[in-house]
Amino acid sequence: MPKPKKSIAELKATGSYRPNKHGRAEDMPDLPVEAPRMPHFVSVDASEYFNEIVALGVNMSIVTKADSLIIGLLASEIAEWVELDAYVKTEGFMVKLPTATGFMQTTVNPKIRVRDDKLKVILKMLGELGMSPAARSKVTVNQKDKDQKSALGEFLAAATKRMNA
């Protein structure tokens, strides 16, 4: 598991900050964690998934208002995947389709491939949002949020104060 990246403040505090190496990270915008508004294109079916993803992202401190578009697209993809999965379950994995000569031939349901392609897109988008295990290992959370939300954070803050005193 890779070591999580230190924030600019941590690098400066430890004396390991190098402007030529870390300078671009300092110029990145630091947006506050906020629940984004639902885009207008999100369907009624997908709105449930949108709200669930936003709630998870806010709890993980990784979602900002700027993420509304990608979360809306992700929610729409999930809603379409659920619909395709329901079709596959009702129609079955094998369906009868007419051939060019008019005979009925049993073949694999073509919706399975579309459903699986949607799943690949969903997993990629989850990774972009930092909601997959591999992506979470790369996400840096504000030190302030870490300290306030966890018992370990409280312990580390107390230990740091004690060492500095």
PDB file of C-alpha atoms in Angstrom, residues 16-92:
ATOM      1  CA  SER A  16      10.836  18.889   3.601  1.00  0.00           C
ATOM      2  CA  TYR A  17       8.941  21.337   1.367  1.00  0.00           C
ATOM      3  CA  ARG A  18      10.723  22.041  -1.917  1.00  0.00           C
ATOM      4  CA  PRO A  19       9.152  24.693  -4.180  1.00  0.00           C
ATOM      5  CA  ASN A  20      10.524  23.096  -7.346  1.00  0.00           C
ATOM      6  CA  LYS A  21       8.990  19.725  -6.381  1.00  0.00           C
ATOM      7  CA  HIS A  22       5.828  20.668  -4.488  1.00  0.00           C
ATOM      8  CA  GLY A  23       5.103  24.124  -5.891  1.00  0.00           C
ATOM      9  CA  ARG A  24       2.372  23.070  -8.308  1.00  0.00           C
ATOM     10  CA  ALA A  25       0.403  21.281  -5.581  1.00  0.00           C
ATOM     11  CA  GLU A  26       0.309  24.543  -3.641  1.00  0.00           C
ATOM     12  CA  ASP A  27      -1.314  26.313  -6.600  1.00  0.00           C
ATOM     13  CA  MET A  28      -4.178  23.792  -6.767  1.00  0.00           C
ATOM     14  CA  PRO A  29      -7.577  25.093  -5.658  1.00  0.00           C
ATOM     15  CA  ASP A  30      -8.664  23.960  -2.207  1.00  0.00           C
ATOM     16  CA  LEU A  31     -12.449  23.734  -2.399  1.00  0.00           C
ATOM     17  CA  PRO A  32     -14.534  23.245   0.742  1.00  0.00           C
ATOM     18  CA  VAL A  33     -16.406  19.985   1.264  1.00  0.00           C
ATOM     19  CA  GLU A  34     -20.011  20.730   0.297  1.00  0.00           C
ATOM     20  CA  ALA A  35     -22.937  18.799  -1.121  1.00  0.00           C
ATOM     21  CA  PRO A  36     -23.377  19.739  -4.804  1.00  0.00           C
ATOM     22  CA  ARG A  37     -26.735  20.516  -6.392  1.00  0.00           C
ATOM     23  CA  MET A  38     -28.275  17.875  -8.585  1.00  0.00           C
ATOM     24  CA  PRO A  39     -27.853  18.653 -12.316  1.00  0.00           C
ATOM     25  CA  HIS A  40     -31.041  19.055 -14.368  1.00  0.00           C
ATOM     26  CA  PHE A  41     -30.333  16.023 -16.567  1.00  0.00           C
ATOM     27  CA  VAL A  42     -30.464  13.530 -13.672  1.00  0.00           C
ATOM     28  CA  SER A  43     -33.610  11.398 -13.995  1.00  0.00           C
ATOM     29  CA  VAL A  44     -35.980  10.581 -11.164  1.00  0.00           C
ATOM     30  CA  ASP A  45     -34.585   7.035 -10.989  1.00  0.00           C
ATOM     31  CA  ALA A  46     -31.011   8.327 -10.827  1.00  0.00           C
ATOM     32  CA  SER A  47     -31.740  11.012  -8.213  1.00  0.00           C
ATOM     33  CA  GLU A  48     -31.764   8.400  -5.451  1.00  0.00           C
ATOM     34  CA  TYR A  49     -28.277   7.279  -6.442  1.00  0.00           C
ATOM     35  CA  PHE A  50     -27.121  10.900  -6.735  1.00  0.00           C
ATOM     36  CA  ASN A  51     -28.199  11.655  -3.158  1.00  0.00           C
ATOM     37  CA  GLU A  52     -26.588   8.470  -1.855  1.00  0.00           C
ATOM     38  CA  ILE A  53     -23.263   9.176  -3.592  1.00  0.00           C
ATOM     39  CA  VAL A  54     -23.250  12.771  -2.343  1.00  0.00           C
ATOM     40  CA  ALA A  55     -23.935  11.621   1.230  1.00  0.00           C
ATOM     41  CA  LEU A  56     -21.066   9.121   1.064  1.00  0.00           C
ATOM     42  CA  GLY A  57     -18.729  11.696  -0.460  1.00  0.00           C
ATOM     43  CA  VAL A  58     -19.533  14.314   2.165  1.00  0.00           C
ATOM     44  CA  ASN A  59     -18.983  11.775   4.959  1.00  0.00           C
ATOM     45  CA  MET A  60     -15.619  10.890   3.402  1.00  0.00           C
ATOM     46  CA  SER A  61     -14.786  14.622   2.986  1.00  0.00           C
ATOM     47  CA  ILE A  62     -14.050  14.240  -0.734  1.00  0.00           C
ATOM     48  CA  VAL A  63     -17.040  15.867  -2.487  1.00  0.00           C
ATOM     49  CA  THR A  64     -17.294  19.543  -3.431  1.00  0.00           C
ATOM     50  CA  LYS A  65     -19.786  21.621  -5.394  1.00  0.00           C
ATOM     51  CA  ALA A  66     -17.590  21.201  -8.466  1.00  0.00           C
ATOM     52  CA  ASP A  67     -18.322  17.463  -8.518  1.00  0.00           C
ATOM     53  CA  SER A  68     -22.008  17.790  -9.382  1.00  0.00           C
ATOM     54  CA  LEU A  69     -21.552  16.947 -13.061  1.00  0.00           C
ATOM     55  CA  ILE A  70     -19.522  13.758 -12.589  1.00  0.00           C
ATOM     56  CA  ILE A  71     -21.774  12.579  -9.746  1.00  0.00           C
ATOM     57  CA  GLY A  72     -24.829  13.237 -11.924  1.00  0.00           C
ATOM     58  CA  LEU A  73     -23.295  11.230 -14.773  1.00  0.00           C
ATOM     59  CA  LEU A  74     -22.351   8.442 -12.366  1.00  0.00           C
ATOM     60  CA  ALA A  75     -25.871   8.321 -10.918  1.00  0.00           C
ATOM     61  CA  SER A  76     -27.341   8.134 -14.436  1.00  0.00           C
ATOM     62  CA  GLU A  77     -24.971   5.301 -15.368  1.00  0.00           C
ATOM     63  CA  ILE A  78     -25.907   3.386 -12.217  1.00  0.00           C
ATOM     64  CA  ALA A  79     -29.635   3.809 -12.904  1.00  0.00           C
ATOM     65  CA  GLU A  80     -29.155   2.526 -16.460  1.00  0.00           C
ATOM     66  CA  TRP A  81     -27.081  -0.417 -15.208  1.00  0.00           C
ATOM     67  CA  VAL A  82     -29.810  -1.380 -12.714  1.00  0.00           C
ATOM     68  CA  GLU A  83     -32.408  -1.229 -15.498  1.00  0.00           C
ATOM     69  CA  LEU A  84     -30.289  -3.383 -17.822  1.00  0.00           C
ATOM     70  CA  ASP A  85     -29.607  -5.852 -15.030  1.00  0.00           C
ATOM     71  CA  ALA A  86     -33.347  -6.200 -14.401  1.00  0.00           C
ATOM     72  CA  TYR A  87     -33.936  -6.863 -18.130  1.00  0.00           C
ATOM     73  CA  VAL A  88     -31.229  -9.527 -18.189  1.00  0.00           C
ATOM     74  CA  LYS A  89     -32.707 -11.218 -15.131  1.00  0.00           C
ATOM     75  CA  THR A  90     -36.221 -11.295 -16.604  1.00  0.00           C
ATOM     76  CA  GLU A  91     -35.238 -12.217 -20.182  1.00  0.00           C
ATOM     77  CA  GLY A  92     -32.497 -14.635 -19.178  1.00  0.00           C
TER      78      GLY A  92
END
